Tab-separated table of C-alpha atoms and ligand atoms in Angstrom:
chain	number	residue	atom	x	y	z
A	1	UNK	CA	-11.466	-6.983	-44.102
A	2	UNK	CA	-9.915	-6.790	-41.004
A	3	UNK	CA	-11.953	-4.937	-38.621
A	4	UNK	CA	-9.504	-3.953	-35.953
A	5	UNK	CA	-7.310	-2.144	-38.455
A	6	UNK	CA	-6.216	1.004	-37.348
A	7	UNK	CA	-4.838	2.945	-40.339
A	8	UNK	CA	-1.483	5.562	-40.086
A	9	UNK	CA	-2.845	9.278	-39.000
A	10	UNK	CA	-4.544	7.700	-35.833
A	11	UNK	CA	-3.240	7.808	-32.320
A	12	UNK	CA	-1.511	5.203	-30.387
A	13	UNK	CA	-0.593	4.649	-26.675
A	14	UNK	CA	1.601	3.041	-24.236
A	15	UNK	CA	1.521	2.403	-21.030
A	16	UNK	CA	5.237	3.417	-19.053
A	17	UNK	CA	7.162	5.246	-20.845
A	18	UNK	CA	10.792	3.882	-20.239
A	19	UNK	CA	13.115	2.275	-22.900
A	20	UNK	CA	11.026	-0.048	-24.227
A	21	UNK	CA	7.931	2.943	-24.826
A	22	UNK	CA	10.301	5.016	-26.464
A	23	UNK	CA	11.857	2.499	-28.762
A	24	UNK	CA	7.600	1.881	-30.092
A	25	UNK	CA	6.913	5.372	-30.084
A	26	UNK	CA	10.028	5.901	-32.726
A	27	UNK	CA	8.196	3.119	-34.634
A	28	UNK	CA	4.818	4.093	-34.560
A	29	UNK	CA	5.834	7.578	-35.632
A	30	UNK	CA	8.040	6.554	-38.192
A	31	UNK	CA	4.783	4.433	-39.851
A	32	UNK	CA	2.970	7.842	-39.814
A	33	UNK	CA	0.820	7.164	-36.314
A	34	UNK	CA	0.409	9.889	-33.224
A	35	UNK	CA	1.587	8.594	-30.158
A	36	UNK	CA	0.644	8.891	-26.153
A	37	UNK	CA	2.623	7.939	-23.628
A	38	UNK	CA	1.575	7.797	-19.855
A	39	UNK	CA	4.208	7.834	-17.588
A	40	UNK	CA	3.833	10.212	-14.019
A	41	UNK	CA	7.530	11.157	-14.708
A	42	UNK	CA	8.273	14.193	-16.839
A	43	UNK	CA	11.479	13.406	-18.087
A	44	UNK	CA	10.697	9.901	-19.210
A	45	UNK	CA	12.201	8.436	-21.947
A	46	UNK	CA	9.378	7.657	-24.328
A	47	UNK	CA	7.069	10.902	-22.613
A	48	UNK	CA	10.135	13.248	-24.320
A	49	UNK	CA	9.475	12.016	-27.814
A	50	UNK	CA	5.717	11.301	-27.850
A	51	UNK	CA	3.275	13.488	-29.389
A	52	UNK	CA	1.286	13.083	-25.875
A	53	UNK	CA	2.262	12.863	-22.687
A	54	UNK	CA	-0.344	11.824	-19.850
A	55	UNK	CA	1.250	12.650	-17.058
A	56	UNK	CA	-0.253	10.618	-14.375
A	57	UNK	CA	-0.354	7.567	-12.262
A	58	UNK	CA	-1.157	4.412	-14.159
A	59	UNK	CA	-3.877	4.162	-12.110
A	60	UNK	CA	-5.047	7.377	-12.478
A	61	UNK	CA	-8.405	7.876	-13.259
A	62	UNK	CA	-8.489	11.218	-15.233
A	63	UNK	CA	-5.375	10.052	-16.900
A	64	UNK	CA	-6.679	6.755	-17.998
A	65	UNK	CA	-9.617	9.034	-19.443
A	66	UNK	CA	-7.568	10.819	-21.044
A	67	UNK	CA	-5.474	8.056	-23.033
A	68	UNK	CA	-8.374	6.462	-24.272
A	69	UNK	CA	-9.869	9.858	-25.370
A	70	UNK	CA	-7.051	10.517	-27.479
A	71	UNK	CA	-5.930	7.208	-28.896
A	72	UNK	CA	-7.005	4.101	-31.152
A	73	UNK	CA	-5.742	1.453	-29.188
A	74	UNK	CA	-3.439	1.099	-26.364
A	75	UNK	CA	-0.243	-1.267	-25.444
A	76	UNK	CA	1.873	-1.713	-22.562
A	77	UNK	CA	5.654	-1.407	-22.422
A	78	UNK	CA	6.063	-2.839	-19.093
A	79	UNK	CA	5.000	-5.376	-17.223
A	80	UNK	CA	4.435	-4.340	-13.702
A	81	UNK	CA	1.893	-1.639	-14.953
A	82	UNK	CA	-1.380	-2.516	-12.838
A	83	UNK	CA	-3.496	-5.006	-14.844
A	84	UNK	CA	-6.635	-3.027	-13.560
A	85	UNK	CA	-5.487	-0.158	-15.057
A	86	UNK	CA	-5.815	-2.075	-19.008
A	87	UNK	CA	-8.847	-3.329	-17.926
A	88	UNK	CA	-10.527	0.366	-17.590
A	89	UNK	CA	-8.840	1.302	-20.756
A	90	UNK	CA	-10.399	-1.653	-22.627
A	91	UNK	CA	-13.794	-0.895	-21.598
A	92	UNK	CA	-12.938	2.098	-24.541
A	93	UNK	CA	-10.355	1.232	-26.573
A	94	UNK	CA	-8.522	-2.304	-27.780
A	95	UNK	CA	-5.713	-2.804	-25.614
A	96	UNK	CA	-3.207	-5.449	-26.332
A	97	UNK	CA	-1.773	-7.420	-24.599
A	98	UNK	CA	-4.731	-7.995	-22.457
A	99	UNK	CA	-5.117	-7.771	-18.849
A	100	UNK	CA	-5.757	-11.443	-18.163
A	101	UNK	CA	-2.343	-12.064	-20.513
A	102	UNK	CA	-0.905	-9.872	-18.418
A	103	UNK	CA	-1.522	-10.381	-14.850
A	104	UNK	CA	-0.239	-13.547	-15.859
A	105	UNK	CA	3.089	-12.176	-16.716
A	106	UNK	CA	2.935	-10.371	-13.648
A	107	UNK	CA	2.445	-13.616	-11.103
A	108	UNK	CA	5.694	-15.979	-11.582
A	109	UNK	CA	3.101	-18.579	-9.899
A	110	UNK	CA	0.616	-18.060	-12.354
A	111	UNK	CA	2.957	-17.779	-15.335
A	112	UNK	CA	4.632	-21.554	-14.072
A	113	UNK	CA	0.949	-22.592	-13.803
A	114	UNK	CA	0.837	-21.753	-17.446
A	115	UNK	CA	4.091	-22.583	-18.997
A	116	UNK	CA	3.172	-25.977	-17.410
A	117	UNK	CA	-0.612	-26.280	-18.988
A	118	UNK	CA	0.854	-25.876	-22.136
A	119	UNK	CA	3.056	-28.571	-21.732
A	120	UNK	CA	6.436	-26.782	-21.003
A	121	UNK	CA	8.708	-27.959	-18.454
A	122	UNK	CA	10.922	-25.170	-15.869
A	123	UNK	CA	12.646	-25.461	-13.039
A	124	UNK	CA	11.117	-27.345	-9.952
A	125	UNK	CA	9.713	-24.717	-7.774
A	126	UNK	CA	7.665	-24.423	-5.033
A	127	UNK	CA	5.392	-21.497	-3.497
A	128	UNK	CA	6.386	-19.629	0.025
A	129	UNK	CA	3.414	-18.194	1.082
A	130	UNK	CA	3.084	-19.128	4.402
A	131	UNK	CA	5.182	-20.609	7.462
A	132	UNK	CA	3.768	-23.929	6.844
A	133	UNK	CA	5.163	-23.930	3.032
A	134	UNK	CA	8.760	-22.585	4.039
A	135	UNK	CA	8.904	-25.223	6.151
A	136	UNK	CA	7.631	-27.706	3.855
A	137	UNK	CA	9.855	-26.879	1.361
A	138	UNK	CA	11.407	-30.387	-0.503
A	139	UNK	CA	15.226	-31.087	0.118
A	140	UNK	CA	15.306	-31.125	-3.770
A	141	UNK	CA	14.904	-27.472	-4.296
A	142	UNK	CA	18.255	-26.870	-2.526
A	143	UNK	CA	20.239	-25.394	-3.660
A	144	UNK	CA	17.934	-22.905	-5.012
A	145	UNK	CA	17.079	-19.169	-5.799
A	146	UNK	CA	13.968	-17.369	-3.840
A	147	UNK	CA	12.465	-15.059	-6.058
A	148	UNK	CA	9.638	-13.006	-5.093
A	149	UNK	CA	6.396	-13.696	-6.967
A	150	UNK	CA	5.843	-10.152	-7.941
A	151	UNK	CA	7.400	-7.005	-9.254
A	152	UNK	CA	11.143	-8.506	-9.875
A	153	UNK	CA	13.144	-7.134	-12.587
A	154	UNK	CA	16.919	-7.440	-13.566
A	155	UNK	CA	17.590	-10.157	-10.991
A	156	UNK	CA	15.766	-7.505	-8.409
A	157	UNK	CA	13.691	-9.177	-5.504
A	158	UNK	CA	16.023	-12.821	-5.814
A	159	UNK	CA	18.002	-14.527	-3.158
A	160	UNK	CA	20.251	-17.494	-3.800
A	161	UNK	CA	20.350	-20.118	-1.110
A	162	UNK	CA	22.291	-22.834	-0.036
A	163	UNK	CA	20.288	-24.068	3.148
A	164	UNK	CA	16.765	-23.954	5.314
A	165	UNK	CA	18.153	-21.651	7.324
A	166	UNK	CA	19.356	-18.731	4.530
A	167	UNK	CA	15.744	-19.567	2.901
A	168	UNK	CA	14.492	-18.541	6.291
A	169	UNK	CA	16.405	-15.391	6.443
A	170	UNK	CA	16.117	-14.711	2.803
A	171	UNK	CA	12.152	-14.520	3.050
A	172	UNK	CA	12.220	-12.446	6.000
A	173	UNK	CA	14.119	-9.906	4.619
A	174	UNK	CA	12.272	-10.114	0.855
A	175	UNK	CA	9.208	-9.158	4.127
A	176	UNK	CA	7.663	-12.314	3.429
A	177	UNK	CA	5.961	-11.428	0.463
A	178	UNK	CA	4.511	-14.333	-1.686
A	179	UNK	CA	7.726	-15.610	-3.218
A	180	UNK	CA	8.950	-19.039	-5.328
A	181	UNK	CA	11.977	-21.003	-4.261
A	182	UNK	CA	13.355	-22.345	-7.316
A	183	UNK	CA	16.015	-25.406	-7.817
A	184	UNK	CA	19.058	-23.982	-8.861
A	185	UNK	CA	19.707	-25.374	-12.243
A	186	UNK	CA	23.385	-25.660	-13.940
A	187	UNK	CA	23.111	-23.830	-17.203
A	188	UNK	CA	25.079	-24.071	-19.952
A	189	UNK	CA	23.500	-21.218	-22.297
A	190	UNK	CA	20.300	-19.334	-22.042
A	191	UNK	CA	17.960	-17.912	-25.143
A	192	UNK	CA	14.900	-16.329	-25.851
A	193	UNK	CA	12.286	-16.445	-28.398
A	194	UNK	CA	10.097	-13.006	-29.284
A	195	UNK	CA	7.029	-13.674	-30.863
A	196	UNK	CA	4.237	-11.336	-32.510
A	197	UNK	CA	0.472	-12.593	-32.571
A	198	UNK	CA	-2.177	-10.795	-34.253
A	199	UNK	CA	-5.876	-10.745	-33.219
A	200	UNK	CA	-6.719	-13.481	-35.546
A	201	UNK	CA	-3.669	-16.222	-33.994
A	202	UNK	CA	-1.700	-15.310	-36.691
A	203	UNK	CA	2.078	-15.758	-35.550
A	204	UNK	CA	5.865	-14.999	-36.872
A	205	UNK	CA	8.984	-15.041	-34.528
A	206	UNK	CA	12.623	-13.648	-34.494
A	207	UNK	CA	15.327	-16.185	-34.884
A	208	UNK	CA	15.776	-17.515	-31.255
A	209	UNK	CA	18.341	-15.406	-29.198
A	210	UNK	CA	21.633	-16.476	-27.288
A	211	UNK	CA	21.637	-14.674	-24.058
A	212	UNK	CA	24.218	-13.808	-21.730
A	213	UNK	CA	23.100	-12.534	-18.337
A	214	UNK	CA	25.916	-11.026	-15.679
A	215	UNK	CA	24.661	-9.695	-12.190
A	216	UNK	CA	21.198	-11.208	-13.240
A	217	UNK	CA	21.030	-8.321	-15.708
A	218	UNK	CA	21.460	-8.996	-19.867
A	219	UNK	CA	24.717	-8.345	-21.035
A	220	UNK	CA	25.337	-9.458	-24.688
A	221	UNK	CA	22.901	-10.971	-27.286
A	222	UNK	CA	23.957	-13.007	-30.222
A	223	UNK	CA	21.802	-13.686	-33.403
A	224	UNK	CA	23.419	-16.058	-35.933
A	225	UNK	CA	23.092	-19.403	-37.859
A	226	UNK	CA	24.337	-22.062	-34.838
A	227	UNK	CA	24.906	-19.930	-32.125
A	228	UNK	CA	21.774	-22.112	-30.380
A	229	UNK	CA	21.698	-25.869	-32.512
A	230	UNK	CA	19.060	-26.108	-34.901
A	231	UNK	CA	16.636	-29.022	-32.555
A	232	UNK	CA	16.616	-26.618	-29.532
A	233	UNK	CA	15.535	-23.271	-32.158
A	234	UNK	CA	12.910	-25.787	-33.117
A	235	UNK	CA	11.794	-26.690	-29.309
A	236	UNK	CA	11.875	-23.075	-27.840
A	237	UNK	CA	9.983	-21.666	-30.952
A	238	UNK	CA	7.309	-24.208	-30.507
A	239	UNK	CA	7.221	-23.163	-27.075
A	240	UNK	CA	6.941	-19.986	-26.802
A	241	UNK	CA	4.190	-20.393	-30.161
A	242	UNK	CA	1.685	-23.229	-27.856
A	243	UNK	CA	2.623	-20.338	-24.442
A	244	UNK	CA	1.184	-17.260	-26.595
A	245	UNK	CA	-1.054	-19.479	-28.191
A	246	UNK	CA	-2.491	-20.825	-24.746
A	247	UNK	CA	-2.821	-17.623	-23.818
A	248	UNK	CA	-4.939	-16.174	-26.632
A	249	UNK	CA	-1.982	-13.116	-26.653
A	250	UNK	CA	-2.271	-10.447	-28.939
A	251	UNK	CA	0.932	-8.510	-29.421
A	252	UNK	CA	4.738	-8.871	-29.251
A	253	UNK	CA	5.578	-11.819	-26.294
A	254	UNK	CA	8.645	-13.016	-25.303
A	255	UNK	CA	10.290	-16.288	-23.568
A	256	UNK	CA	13.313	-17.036	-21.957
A	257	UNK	CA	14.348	-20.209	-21.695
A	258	UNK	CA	17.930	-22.092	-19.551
A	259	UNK	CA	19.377	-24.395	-21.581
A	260	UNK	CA	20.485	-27.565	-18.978
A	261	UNK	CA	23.846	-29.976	-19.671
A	262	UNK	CA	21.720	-32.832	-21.443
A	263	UNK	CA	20.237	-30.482	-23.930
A	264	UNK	CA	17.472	-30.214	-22.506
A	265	UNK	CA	15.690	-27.180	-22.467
A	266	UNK	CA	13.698	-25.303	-19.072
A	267	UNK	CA	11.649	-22.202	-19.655
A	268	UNK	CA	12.716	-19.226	-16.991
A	269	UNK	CA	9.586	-16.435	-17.550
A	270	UNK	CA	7.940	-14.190	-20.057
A	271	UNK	CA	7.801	-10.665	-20.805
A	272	UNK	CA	4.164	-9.321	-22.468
A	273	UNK	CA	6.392	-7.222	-24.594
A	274	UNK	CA	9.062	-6.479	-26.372
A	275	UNK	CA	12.067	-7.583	-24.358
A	276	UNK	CA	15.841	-6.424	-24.167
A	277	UNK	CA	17.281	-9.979	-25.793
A	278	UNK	CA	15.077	-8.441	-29.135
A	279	UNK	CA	16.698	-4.886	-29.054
A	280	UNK	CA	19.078	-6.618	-32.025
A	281	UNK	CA	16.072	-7.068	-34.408
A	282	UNK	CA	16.026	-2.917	-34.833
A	283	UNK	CA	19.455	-3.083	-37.185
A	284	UNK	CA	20.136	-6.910	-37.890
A	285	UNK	CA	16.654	-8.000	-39.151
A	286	UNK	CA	13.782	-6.222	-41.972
A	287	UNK	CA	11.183	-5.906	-39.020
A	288	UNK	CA	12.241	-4.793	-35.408
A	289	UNK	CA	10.075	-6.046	-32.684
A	290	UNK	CA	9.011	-2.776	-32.156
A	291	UNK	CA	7.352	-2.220	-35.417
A	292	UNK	CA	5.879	-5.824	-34.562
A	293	UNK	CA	4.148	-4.333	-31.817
A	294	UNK	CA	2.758	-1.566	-33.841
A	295	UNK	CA	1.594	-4.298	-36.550
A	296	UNK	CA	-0.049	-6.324	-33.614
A	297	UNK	CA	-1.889	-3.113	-31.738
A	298	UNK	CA	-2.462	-1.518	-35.324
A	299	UNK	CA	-4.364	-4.958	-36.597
A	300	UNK	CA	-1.863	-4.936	-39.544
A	301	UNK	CA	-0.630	-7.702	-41.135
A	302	UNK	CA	2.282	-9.849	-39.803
A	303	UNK	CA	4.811	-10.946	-42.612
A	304	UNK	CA	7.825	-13.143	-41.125
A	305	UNK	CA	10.565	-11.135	-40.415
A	306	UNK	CA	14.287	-11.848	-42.429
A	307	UNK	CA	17.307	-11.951	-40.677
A	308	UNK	CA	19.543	-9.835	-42.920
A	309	UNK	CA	22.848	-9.816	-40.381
A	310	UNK	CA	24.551	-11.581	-38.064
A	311	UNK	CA	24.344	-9.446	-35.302
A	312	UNK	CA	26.029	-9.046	-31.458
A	313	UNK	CA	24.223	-6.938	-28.752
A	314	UNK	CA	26.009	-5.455	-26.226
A	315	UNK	CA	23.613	-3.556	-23.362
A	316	UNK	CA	25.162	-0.270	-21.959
A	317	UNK	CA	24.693	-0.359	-18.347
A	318	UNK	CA	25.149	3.402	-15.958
A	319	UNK	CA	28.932	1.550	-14.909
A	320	UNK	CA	30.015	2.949	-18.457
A	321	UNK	CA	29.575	6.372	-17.707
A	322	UNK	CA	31.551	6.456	-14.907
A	323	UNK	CA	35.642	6.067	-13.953
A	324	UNK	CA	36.042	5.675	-10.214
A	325	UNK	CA	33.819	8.135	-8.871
A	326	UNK	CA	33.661	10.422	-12.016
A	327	UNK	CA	30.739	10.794	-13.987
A	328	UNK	CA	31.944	11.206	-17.930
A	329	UNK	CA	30.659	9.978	-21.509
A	330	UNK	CA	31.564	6.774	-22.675
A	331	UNK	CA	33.751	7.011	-25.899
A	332	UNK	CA	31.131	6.756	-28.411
A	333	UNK	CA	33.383	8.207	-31.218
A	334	UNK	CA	35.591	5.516	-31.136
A	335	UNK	CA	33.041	3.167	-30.973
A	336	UNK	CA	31.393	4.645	-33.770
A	337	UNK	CA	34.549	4.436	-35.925
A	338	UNK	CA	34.409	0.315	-35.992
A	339	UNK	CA	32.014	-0.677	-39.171
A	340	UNK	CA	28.700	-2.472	-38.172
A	341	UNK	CA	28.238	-0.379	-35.021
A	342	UNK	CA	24.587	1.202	-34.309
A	343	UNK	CA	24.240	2.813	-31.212
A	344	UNK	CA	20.775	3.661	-29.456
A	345	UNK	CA	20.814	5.935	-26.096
A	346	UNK	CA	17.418	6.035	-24.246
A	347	UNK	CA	17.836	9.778	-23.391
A	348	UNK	CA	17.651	9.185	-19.415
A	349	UNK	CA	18.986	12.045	-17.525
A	350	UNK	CA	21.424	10.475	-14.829
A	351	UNK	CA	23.457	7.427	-14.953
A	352	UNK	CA	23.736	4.582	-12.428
A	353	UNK	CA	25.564	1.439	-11.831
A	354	UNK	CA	23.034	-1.314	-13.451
A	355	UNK	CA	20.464	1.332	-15.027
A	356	UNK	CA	19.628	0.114	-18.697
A	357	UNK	CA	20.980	3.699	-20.806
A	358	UNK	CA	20.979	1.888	-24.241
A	359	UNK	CA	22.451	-0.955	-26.029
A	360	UNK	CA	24.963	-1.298	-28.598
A	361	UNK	CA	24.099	-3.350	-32.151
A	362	UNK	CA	26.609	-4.312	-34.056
A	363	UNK	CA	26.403	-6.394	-37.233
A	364	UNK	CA	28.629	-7.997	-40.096
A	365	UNK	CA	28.588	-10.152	-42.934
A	366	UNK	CA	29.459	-12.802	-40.687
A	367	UNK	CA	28.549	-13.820	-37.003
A	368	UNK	CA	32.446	-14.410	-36.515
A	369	UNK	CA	32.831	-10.789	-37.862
A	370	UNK	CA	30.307	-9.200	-36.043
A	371	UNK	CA	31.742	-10.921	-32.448
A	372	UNK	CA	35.286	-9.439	-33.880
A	373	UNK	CA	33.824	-6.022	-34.046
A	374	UNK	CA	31.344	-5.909	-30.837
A	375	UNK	CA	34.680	-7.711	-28.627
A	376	UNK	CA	36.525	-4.550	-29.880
A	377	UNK	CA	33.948	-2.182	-29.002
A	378	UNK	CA	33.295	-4.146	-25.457
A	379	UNK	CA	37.021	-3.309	-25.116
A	380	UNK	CA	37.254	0.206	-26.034
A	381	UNK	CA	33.802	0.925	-23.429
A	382	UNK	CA	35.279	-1.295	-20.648
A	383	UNK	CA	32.769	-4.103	-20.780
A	384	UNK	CA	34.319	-8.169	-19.960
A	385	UNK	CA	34.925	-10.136	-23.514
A	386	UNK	CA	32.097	-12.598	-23.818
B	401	LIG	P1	14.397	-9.928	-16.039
B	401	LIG	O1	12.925	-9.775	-15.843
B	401	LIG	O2	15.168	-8.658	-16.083
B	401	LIG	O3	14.761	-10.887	-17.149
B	401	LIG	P2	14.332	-11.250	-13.481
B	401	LIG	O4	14.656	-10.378	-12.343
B	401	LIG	O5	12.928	-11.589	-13.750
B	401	LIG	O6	15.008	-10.675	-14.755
B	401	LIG	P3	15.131	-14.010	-13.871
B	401	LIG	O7	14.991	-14.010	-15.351
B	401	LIG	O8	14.199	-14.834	-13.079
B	401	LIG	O9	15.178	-12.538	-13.258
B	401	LIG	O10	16.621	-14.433	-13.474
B	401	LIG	C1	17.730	-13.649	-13.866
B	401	LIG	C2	18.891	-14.565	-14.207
B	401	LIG	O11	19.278	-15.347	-13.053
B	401	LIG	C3	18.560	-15.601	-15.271
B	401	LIG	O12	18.652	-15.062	-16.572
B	401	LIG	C4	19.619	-16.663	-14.959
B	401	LIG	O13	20.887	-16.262	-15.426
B	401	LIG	C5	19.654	-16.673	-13.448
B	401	LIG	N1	18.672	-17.651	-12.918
B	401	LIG	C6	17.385	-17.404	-12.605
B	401	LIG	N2	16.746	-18.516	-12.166
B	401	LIG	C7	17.659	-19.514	-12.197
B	401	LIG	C8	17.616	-20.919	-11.856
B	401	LIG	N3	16.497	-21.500	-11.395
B	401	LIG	N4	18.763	-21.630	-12.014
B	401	LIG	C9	19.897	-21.032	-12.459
B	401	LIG	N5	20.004	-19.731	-12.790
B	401	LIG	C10	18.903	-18.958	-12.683
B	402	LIG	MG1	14.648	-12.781	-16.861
């Protein structure tokens, strides 16, 4: 008997309640659990279709209270919520991922202190905490990208540099915040790897994920047989198995890794969640990542989940919603016409250049197929063939 097994009928909660919250709280419900969402803002995506909705600062004391008064066990959906906060709320309730897992996640020092204990190379780096380090810094690491050590998202809080002097000037105006200066690395693809773990260590994966980033931000995902060759699927799924493993993670993890000119393959970071390159899973495979998370929190079991398409996803950024200066819909009928397309919209209330609104799936019988039908629907919304 599994002890931690939370049945359907009880409660569960999330911490944020953005994209990512939403897209769990559709797949608790749909396996018959209540949901809570905290989230301060009232017109959060996940808060609008939650049972509950705690509105209050993560850190909030009486809110915290509350979650854990009215739910089984709580999860996060992002990774900047305050690790102190999931501390307080495991005092009560199970809470995965854990703190410690997370404020790991949180630290790109820490999490490169990790990747490298379990034996998994990235890029060479080096911390800028002080005067004495930015001066120290190794030739080697120029060219290089300054990223800051905390609380970067979507390519948010990065600098690339070419000399001492812009690395200078970059921290100064990142405030001089605790940052890493990383060797800028000539990549020829990047993928990711999402993972589930349950509270015993048992583990199942997605098929590893072709990535293409633009602006530092995802733009299209591919899932197919050879879109990554079959030695590196091997590598980054052992990878990101020993990086969950090492960190005794329960829940839904996931790893990005660069893949370099010889092959060779450099993990970037890791998300202590479900992650945008996984958003594919919820039409192209039997088990979205999102009911992987509820499996994980819920302490039910984890079967491996079965690719069933090929599938292409293309993210819908704010841009779409605008021409020039006007604010209008995207063309979502015409979209809708081409076979294989599934569209999800995160219900947020204004648009913006770079703000994730939802992401298009679209699958076929064939990964050349599916790429036929997402290039035409990338053409018909506006978005650069990939
Ligand atoms: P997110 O959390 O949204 O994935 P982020 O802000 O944490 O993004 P990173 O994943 O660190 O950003 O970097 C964003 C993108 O910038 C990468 O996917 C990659 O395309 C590029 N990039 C980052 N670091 C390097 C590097 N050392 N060498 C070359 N390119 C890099
Ligand atoms: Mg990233």
């Amino acid at each position: 008997m599994n002890s931690r097994l939370i049945e359907p009928g009880a409660t569960l909660g999330v911490m944020g309640g953005g994209q990512l919250g939403r897209m769990f709280v559709h797949a608790a419900q749909r396996m018959g659990y209540f949901t809570a969402v905290l989230d301060p803002d009232p017109d959060s995506p996940a808060g609008r279709v939650s049972h509950h909705h705690v509105q209050t600062g993560y850190l909030d004391e009486r809110g915290l209270a509350q979650l854990a008064d009215c739910c089984a066990a709580i999860t996060t959906e992002f990774e900047n919520v305050p690790a102190p906060a999931l501390s307080v709320l495991a005092q009560r309730r199970p809470v995965a991922p854990g703190a410690g897992a997370v404020a790991i996640a949180q630290d790109r020092w820490r999490e490169k202190a990790h990747f490298m204990q379990c034996g998994v190379a990235c890029a060479p780096y080096a911390l800028i905490e002080t005067q004495q380090q930015l001066e120290s810094v190794e030739d080697a690491l120029l060219p290089g990208i300054l990223k800051t050590a905390r609380l970067g998202y979507d390519g948010k809080g990065q600098q690339r540099i070419q000399t001492r002097q812009q690395l200078a000037a970059a921290w100064d105006e990142l405030q001089r915040v605790p940052c890493v200066l990383e060797q800028m690395l000539a990549l020829v693809a990047e993928c990711s790897v999402v993972v589930a773990r349950g509270a015993d260590g048992a583990m199942v994966h997605l098929p590893p994920q072709l990535n293409l980033h633009r602006g530092g931000i995802l733009a299209v995902t591919q899932v197919g047989a050879g879109v990554i060759p079959d030695d590196r699927v091997r590598l980054a799924i052992q990878a990101t198995e020993a990086i969950a493993a090492g960190l005794d993670y329960v829940g839904v993890l996931c790893v990005e890794f660069f893949v370099l000119g010889d092959g060779s393959l450099v993990v970037n970071e890791m998300a202590p969640r479900p992650h945008n390159s996984g958003h594919w899973s919820m039409d192209g495979c039997d088990v979205s990542q999102f009911e992987l998370q509820v499996r994980t929190l819920a302490g039910l079991p984890l079967t491996a989940p079965r690719q069933h398409s090929p599938t292409v996803m293309l993210n819908l950024l704010g841009d779409l919603w605008f021409e020039g200066c006007v604010e209008r819909s995207p063309p979502w009928a015409a979209v809708l016409q081409l076979p294989g397309t599934h569209l999800h919209l995160y219900g947020k209330l204004s648009a913006r250049p770079g703000r994730k609104m939802g992401h298009l799936n679209v699958t076929g019988a064939s990964l050349e197929q599916a790429r036929s039908t997402a290039l035409a629907a990338a053409a018909i919304l506006g978005i650069e063939p990939f």
